[in-house]
Coordinates of C-alpha atoms in Angstrom, one line a residue:
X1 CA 0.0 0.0 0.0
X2 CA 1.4 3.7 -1.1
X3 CA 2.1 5.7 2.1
X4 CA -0.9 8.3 2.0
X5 CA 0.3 12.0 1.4
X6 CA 0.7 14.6 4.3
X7 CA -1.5 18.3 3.8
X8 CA 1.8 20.4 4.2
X9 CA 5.5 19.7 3.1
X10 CA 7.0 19.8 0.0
X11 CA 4.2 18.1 -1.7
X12 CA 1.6 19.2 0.5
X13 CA -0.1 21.8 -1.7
X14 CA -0.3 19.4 -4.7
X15 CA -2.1 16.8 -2.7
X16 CA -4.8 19.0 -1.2
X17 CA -5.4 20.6 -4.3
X18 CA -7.8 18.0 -5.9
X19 CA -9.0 17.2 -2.8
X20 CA -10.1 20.2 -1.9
X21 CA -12.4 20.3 -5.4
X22 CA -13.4 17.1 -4.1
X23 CA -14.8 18.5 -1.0
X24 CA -16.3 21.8 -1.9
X25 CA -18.0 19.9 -5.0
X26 CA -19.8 17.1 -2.2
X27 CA -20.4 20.4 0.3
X28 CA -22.5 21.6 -3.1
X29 CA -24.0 18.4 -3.7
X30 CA -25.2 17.8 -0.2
X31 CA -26.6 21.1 -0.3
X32 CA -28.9 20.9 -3.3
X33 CA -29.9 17.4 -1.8
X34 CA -31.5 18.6 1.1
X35 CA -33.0 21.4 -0.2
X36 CA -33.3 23.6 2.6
X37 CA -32.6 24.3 5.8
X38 CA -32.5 21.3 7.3
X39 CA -32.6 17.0 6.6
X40 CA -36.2 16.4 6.6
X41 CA -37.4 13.6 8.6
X42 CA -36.6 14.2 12.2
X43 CA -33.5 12.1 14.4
X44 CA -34.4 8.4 13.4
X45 CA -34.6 9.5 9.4
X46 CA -31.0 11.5 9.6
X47 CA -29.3 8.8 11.8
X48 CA -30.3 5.8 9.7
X49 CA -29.4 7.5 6.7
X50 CA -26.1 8.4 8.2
X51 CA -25.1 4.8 9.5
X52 CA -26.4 3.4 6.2
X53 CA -24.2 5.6 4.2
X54 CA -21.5 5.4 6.8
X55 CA -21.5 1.2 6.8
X56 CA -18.6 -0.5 8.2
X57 CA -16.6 2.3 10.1
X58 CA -13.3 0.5 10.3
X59 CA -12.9 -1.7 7.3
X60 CA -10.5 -4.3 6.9
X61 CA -9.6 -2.1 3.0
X62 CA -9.6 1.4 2.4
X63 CA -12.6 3.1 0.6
X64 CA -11.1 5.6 -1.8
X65 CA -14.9 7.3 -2.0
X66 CA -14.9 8.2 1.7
X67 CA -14.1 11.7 1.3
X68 CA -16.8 12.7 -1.0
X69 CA -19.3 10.3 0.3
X70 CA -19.4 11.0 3.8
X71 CA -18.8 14.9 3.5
X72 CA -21.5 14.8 0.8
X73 CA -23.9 13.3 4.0
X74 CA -22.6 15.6 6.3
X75 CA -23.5 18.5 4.0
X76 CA -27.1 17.0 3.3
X77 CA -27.7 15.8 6.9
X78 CA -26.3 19.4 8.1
X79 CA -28.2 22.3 9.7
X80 CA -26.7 24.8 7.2
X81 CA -26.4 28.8 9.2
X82 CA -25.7 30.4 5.7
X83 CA -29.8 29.1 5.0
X84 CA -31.6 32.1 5.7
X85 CA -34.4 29.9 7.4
X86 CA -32.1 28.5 9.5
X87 CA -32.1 30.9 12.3
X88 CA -32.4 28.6 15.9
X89 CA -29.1 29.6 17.6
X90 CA -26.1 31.7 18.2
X91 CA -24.6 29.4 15.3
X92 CA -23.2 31.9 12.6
X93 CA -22.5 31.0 8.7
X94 CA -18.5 31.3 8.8
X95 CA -17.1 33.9 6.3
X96 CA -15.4 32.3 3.5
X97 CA -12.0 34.2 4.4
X98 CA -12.0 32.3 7.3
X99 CA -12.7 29.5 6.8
X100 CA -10.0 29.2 4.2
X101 CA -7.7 30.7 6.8
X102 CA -8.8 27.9 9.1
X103 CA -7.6 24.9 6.5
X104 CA -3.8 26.6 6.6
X105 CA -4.0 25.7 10.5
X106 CA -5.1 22.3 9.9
X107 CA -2.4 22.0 7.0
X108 CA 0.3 23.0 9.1
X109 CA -1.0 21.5 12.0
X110 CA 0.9 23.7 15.0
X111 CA 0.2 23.2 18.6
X112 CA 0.4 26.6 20.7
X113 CA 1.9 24.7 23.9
X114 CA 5.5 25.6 23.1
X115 CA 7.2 28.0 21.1
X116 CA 9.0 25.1 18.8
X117 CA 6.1 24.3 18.1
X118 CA 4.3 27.6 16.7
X119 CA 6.6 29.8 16.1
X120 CA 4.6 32.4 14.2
X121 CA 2.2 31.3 15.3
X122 CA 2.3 32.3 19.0
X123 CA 3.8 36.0 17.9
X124 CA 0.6 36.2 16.2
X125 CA -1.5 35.1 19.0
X126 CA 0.3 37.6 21.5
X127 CA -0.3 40.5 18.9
X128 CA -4.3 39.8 17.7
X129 CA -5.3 39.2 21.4
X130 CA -4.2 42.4 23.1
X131 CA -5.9 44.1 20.5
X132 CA -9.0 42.7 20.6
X133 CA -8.6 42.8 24.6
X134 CA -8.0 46.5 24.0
X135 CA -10.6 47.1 21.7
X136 CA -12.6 46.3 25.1
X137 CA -11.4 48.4 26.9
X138 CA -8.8 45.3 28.7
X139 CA -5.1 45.0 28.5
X140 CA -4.5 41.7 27.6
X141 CA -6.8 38.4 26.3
X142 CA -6.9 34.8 26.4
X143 CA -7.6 31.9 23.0
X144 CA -10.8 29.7 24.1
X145 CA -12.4 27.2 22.7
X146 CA -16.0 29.9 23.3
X147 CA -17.8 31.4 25.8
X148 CA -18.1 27.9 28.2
X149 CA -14.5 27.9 28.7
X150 CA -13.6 31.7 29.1
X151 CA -17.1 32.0 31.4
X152 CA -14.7 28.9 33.4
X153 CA -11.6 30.8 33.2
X154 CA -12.9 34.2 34.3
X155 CA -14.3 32.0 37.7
X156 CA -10.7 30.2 38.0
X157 CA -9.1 34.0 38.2
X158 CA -11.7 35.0 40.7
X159 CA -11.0 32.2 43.0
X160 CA -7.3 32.7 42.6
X161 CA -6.9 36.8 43.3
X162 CA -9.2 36.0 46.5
X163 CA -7.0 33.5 48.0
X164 CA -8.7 30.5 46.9
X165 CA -12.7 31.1 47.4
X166 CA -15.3 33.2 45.9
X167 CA -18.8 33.5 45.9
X168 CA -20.8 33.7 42.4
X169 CA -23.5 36.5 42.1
X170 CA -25.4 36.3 38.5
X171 CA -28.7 37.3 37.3
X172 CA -31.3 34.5 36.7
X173 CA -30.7 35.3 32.6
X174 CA -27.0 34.1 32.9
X175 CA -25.7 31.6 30.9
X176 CA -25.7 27.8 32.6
X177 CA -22.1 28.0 32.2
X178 CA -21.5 30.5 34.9
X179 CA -23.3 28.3 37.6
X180 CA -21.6 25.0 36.3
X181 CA -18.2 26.8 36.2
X182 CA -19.1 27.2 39.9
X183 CA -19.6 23.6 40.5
X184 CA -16.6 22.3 38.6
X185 CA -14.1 24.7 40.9
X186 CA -15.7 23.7 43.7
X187 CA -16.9 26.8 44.7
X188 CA -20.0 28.0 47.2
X189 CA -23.8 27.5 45.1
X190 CA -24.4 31.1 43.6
X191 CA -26.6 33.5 44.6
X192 CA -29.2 34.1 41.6
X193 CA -30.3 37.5 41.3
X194 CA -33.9 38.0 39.9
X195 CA -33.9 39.2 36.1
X196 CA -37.3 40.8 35.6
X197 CA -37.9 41.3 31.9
X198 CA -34.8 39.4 31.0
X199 CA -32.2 41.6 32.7
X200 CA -30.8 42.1 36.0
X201 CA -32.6 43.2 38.5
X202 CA -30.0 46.4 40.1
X203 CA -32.2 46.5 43.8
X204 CA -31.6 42.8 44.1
X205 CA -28.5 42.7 43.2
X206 CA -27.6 46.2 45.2
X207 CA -29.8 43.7 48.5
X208 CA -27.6 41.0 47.7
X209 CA -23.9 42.7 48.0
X210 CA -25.7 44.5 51.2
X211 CA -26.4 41.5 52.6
X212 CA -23.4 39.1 51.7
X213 CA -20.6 38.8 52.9
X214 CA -16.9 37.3 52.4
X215 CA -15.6 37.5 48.2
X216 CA -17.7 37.9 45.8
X217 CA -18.0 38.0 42.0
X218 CA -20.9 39.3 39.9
X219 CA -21.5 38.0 36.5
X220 CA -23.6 40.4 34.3
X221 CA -24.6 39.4 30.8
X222 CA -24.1 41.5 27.4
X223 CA -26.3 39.8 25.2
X224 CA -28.6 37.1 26.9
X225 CA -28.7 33.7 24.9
X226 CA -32.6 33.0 25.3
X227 CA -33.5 37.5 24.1
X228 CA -29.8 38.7 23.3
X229 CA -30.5 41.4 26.1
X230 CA -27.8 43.7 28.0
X231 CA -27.6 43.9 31.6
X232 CA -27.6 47.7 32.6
X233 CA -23.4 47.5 32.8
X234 CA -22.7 50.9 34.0
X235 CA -25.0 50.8 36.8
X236 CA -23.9 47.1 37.7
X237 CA -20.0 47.9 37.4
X238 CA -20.8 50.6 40.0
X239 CA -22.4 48.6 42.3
X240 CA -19.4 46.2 42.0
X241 CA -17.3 49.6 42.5
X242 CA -19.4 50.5 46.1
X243 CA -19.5 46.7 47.4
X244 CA -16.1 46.0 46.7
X245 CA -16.9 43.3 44.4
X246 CA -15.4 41.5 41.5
X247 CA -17.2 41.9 37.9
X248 CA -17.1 39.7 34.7
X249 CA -18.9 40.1 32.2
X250 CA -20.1 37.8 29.6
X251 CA -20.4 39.3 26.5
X252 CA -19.8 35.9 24.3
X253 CA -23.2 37.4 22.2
X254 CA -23.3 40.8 22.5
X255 CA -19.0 41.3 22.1
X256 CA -19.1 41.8 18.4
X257 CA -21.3 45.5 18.6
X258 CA -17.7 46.2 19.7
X259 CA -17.0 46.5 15.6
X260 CA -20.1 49.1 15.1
X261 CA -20.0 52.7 15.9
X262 CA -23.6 52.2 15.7
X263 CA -24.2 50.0 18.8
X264 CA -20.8 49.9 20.2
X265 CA -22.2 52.4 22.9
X266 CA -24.6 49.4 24.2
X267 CA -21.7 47.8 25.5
X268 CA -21.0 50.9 27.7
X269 CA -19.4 49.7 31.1
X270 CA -17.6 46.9 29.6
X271 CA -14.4 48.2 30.1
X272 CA -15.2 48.5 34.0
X273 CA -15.0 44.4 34.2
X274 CA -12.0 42.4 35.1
X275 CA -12.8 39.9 33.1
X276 CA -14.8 39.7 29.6
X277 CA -16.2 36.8 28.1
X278 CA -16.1 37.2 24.0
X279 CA -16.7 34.9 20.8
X280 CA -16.5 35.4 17.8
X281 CA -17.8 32.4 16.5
X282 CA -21.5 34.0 16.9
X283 CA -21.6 37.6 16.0
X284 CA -17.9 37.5 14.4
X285 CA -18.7 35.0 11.5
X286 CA -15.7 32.5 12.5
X287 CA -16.0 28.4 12.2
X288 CA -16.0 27.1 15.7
X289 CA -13.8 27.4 17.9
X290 CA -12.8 31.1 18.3
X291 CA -13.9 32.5 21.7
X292 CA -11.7 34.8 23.7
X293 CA -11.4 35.9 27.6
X294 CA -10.5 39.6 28.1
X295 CA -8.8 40.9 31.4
X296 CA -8.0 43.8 32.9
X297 CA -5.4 42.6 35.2
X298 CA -2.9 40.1 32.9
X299 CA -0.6 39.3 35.9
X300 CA -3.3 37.4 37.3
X301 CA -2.9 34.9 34.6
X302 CA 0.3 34.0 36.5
X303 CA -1.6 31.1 38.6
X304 CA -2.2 29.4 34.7
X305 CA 1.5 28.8 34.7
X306 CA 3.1 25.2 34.9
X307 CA 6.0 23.9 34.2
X308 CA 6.9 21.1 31.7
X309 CA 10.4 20.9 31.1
X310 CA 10.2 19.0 27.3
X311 CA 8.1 22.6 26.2
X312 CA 9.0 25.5 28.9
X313 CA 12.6 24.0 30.4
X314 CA 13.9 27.0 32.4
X315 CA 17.0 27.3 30.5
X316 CA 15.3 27.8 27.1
X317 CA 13.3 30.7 28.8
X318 CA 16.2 32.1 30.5
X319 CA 17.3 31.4 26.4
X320 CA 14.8 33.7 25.2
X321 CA 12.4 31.1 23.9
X322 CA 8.6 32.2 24.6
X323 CA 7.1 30.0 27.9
X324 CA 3.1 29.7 26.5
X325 CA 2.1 27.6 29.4
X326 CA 0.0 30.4 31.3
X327 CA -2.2 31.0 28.0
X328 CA -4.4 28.5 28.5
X329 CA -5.8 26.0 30.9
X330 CA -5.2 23.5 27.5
X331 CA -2.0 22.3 26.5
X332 CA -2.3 21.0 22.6
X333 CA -4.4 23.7 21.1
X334 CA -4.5 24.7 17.6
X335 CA -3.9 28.4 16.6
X336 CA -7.5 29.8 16.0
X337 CA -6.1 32.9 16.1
X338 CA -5.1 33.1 12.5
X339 CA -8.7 33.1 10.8
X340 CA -9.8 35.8 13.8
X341 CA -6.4 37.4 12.5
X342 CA -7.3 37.3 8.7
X343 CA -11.1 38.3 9.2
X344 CA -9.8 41.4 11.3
X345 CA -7.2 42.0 8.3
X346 CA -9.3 41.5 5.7
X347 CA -12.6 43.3 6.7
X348 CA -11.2 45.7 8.9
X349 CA -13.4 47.7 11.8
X350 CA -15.3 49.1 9.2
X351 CA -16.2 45.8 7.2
X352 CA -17.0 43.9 10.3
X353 CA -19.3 46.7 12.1
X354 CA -21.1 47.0 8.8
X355 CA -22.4 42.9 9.3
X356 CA -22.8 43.3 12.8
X357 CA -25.7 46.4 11.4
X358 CA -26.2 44.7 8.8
X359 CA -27.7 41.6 11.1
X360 CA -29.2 43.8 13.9
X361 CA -31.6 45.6 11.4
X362 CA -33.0 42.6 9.8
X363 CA -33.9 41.8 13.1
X364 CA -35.7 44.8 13.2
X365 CA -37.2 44.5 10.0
X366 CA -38.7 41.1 11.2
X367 CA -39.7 42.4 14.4
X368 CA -41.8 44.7 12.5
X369 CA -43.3 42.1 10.4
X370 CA -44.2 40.5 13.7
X371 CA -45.7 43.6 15.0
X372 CA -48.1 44.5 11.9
X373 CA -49.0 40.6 11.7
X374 CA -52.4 40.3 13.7
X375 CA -51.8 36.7 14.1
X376 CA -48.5 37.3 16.1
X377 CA -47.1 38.7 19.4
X378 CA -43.8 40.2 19.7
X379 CA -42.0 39.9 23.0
X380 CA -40.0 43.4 22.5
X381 CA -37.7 45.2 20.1
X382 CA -34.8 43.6 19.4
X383 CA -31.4 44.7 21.3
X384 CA -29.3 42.9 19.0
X385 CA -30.2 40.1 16.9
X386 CA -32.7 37.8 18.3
X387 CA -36.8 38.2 17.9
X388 CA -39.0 36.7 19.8
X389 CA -42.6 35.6 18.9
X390 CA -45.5 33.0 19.2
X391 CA -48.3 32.8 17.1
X392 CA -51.4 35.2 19.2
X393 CA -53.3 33.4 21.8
X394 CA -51.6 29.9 21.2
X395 CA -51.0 27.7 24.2
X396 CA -47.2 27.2 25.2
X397 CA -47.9 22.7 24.1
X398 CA -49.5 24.5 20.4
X399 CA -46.1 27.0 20.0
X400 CA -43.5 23.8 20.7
X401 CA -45.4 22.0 18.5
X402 CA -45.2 24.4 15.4
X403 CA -41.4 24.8 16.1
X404 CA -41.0 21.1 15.7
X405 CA -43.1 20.2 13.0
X406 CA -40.9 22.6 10.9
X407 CA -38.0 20.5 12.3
X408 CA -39.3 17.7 11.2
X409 CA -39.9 18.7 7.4
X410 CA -36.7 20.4 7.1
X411 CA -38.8 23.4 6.5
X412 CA -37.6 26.0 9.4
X413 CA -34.7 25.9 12.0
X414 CA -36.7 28.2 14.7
X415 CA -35.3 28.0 18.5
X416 CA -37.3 28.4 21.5
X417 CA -37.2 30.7 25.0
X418 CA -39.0 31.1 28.4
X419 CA -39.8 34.4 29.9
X420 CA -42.1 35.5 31.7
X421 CA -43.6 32.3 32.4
X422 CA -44.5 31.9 28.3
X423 CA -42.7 29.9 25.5
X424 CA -41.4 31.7 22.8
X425 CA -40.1 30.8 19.4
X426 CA -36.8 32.7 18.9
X427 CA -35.5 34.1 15.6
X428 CA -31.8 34.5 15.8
X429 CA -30.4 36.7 12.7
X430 CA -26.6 36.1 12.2
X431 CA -26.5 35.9 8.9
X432 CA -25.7 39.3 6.8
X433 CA -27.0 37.4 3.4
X434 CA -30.6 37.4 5.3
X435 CA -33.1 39.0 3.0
X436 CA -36.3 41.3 3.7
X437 CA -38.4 38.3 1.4
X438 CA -36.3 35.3 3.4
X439 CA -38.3 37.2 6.6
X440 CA -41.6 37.1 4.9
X441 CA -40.9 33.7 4.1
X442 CA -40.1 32.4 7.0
X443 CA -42.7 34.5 9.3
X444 CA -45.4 32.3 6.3
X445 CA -43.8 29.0 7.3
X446 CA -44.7 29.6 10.9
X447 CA -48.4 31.2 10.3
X448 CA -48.9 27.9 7.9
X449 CA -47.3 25.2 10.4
X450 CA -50.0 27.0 13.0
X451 CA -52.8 26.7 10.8
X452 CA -51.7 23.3 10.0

């Protein structure tokens, strides 16, 4: 048997090359057989298909048809973001510039635990993340896998600057991550602070800082995952200012207004946190995984460090090579960085902030189809990119239904939310290719899978 070629090398290009025709022409294929949004047919219809075409997953011989067969049922089993009816979750359609950035990393293949490793790597990560940190209004930022891990990581630096304990304060509209980041560090439960009409409630919180005692950290939100609502920052980071408490702040939504002189001044106050929470692979159009963690203070990532002596020996740092064990809580990590660093390059400020408006006015455009439609109820105006809506006097049982039967035909990717005690389907616009007719269309499917 021929020893299979490598992606990078001498001959690296000239193998990809046809491959890469290979792939893009079974992504297209896929595509046009599914039609829309979404496989039609629900779980059991996807999965058979999937292990039927998949077959014997380990086979004694080598299939030379894998590559276009199973990336051609990926593409047609896929819930594709760049649909315009696909619209369920904080799950952007990647841009194509970085995408194609993103195959150079897996080409090359460098791990960002060592500087022999990444050479230019690591001097790019250094440079890309202290400007987006300042861009925030922070000195210095952190490579995550998304808002999970830095929510995690901004907990971890809490604990550490008080000694070793901290008590979580978050609104009940955080994101589960913050309360489970509690649990995994072994941390007291958190104190939930009410979130009346979706956003922090500043008397309960103002009580609960009156009231408790010992460290504590509040975590507001900028961009709530169920309305994509902001937490009144300014007034929150004073709070934190007159208790004496910590603030993070997760902006993993609402980060990217940062790009728009528009709505950048909705994220007034971030620059008063210690820690923020951004990423990029929601309102920043990059392919999983590029989430970032923001900090005010960057010696605290000291407690990060650990020493290895096969990728941080002292003498090689005493040598001048770069020690990147206190950049992550990860040791093999690709460099994300680039494609963030070739969007940034590419579109510039200006080219970024006009997607983020361009996004955040088709939700207002739909929200206002919603409004004039008498057989609809709009939750409120959109903050950033997510409507909410229900068909007019529907029970909650009749709303989950709708959203699921356009599940099941493939027909509508529609997501779902809770407040105030109701059931909501959510509309979440991320993609700038959205047109004014895609939102009639879509607002039809729902009014007909109601009737229906």
């Amino acid at each position: 048997m021929r020893t299979p070629p490598l992606a990078s090398g001498p001959h690296g290009s000239a193998a990809l090359r046809p491959l890469l025709g290979t792939v893009l022409d079974a992504l297209a294929a896929g595509g046009r057989a599914r039609g829309g949004p979404l496989p039609a047919g629900g779980p059991e219809t996807v999965a058979a298909r999937v292990v039927e075409i998949l077959g014997d997953v380990l086979p004694e011989q080598g299939d030379p048809e894998a590559l276009p067969v199973l990336v051609h049922a990926l593409a047609e089993g896929a819930a594709d973001p760049a649909e315009p009816l696909c619209a369920a979750h904080l799950h952007c359609p990647p841009l194509a510039v970085a995408t194609a950035a993103d195959l150079a990393v897996s080409a090359l293949n460098p791990s960002l635990d060592s500087w022999d490793q990444a050479p230019a790597a690591s001097a790019l990560e250094a440079a890309v993340t202290r400007a987006l940190a300042h861009a925030a209004g922070l000195a210095d930022a952190l490579v995550t896998t998304g808002g999970t891990e830095s929510n995690q990581l901004a907990l971890l630096l809490a604990r550490e600057a008080y000694g070793g304990s901290v008590r979580l304060v978050h609104g009940a509209n955080a994101h589960h991550s913050l309360p489970r980041a509690a649990w995994l560090l072994g941390l007291p439960d958190p104190v939930v602070v009410p979130a009346a009409g979706g956003t922090l409630d500043l008397a309960a919180l103002d009580e609960a800082l009156t009231t408790l005692s010992g460290p504590l950290l509040v975590a507001a939100t900028a961009g709530t995952t169920d309305a994509g609502l902001i937490d009144p920052l300014p007034e929150i980071a004073g709070l934190c200012t007159a208790h004496g408490a910590r603030l993070h702040i997760d902006a993993a939504y609402g980060g990217g207004l940062l790009f728009s002189d528009r709505h950048r001044d909705r994220l007034a106050g971030l620059e008063a946190a210690h820690t923020v929470t951004l990423d990029l692979h929601k309102l920043g159009w990059q392919p999983v995984a590029a989430g970032l963690l923001a900090v005010a203070r960057p010696r605290e990532l000291a407690v990060l460090h650990r020493h290895a002596d096969y990728l941080n020996a002292d003498d090689d740092t005493e040598a001048g090579l770069p020690d990147l064990l206190d950049r992550s809580l990860r040791t093999t990590r690709r460099p994300d960085v680039l494609k963030i660093a070739v969007t940034l390059k590419s579109l510039g400020r200006t080219g970024l902030g006009a997607l983020v408006d361009q996004v955040c006015a088709r939700a207002r455009e739909f929200a206002a189809l919603v409004r004039e439609h008498p057989g609809f109820e709009l939750y409120d105006r959109p903050v950033i990119s997510t409507v909410l809506f229900r068909p007019a006097d529907a029970a909650d049982d009749a709303v989950a239904a709708v959203r699921r039967r356009l599940l099941h035909e493939g027909r509508a990717v529609l997501g779902r939310a809770r407040l105030d005690g109701r059931l909501w389907l959510k509309a979440t616009l991320l993609n700038p290719h959205t047109r004014p007719d895609d939102l009639v269309q879509l607002l039809k499917l729902v009014e007909e899978g109601t009737l229906g």
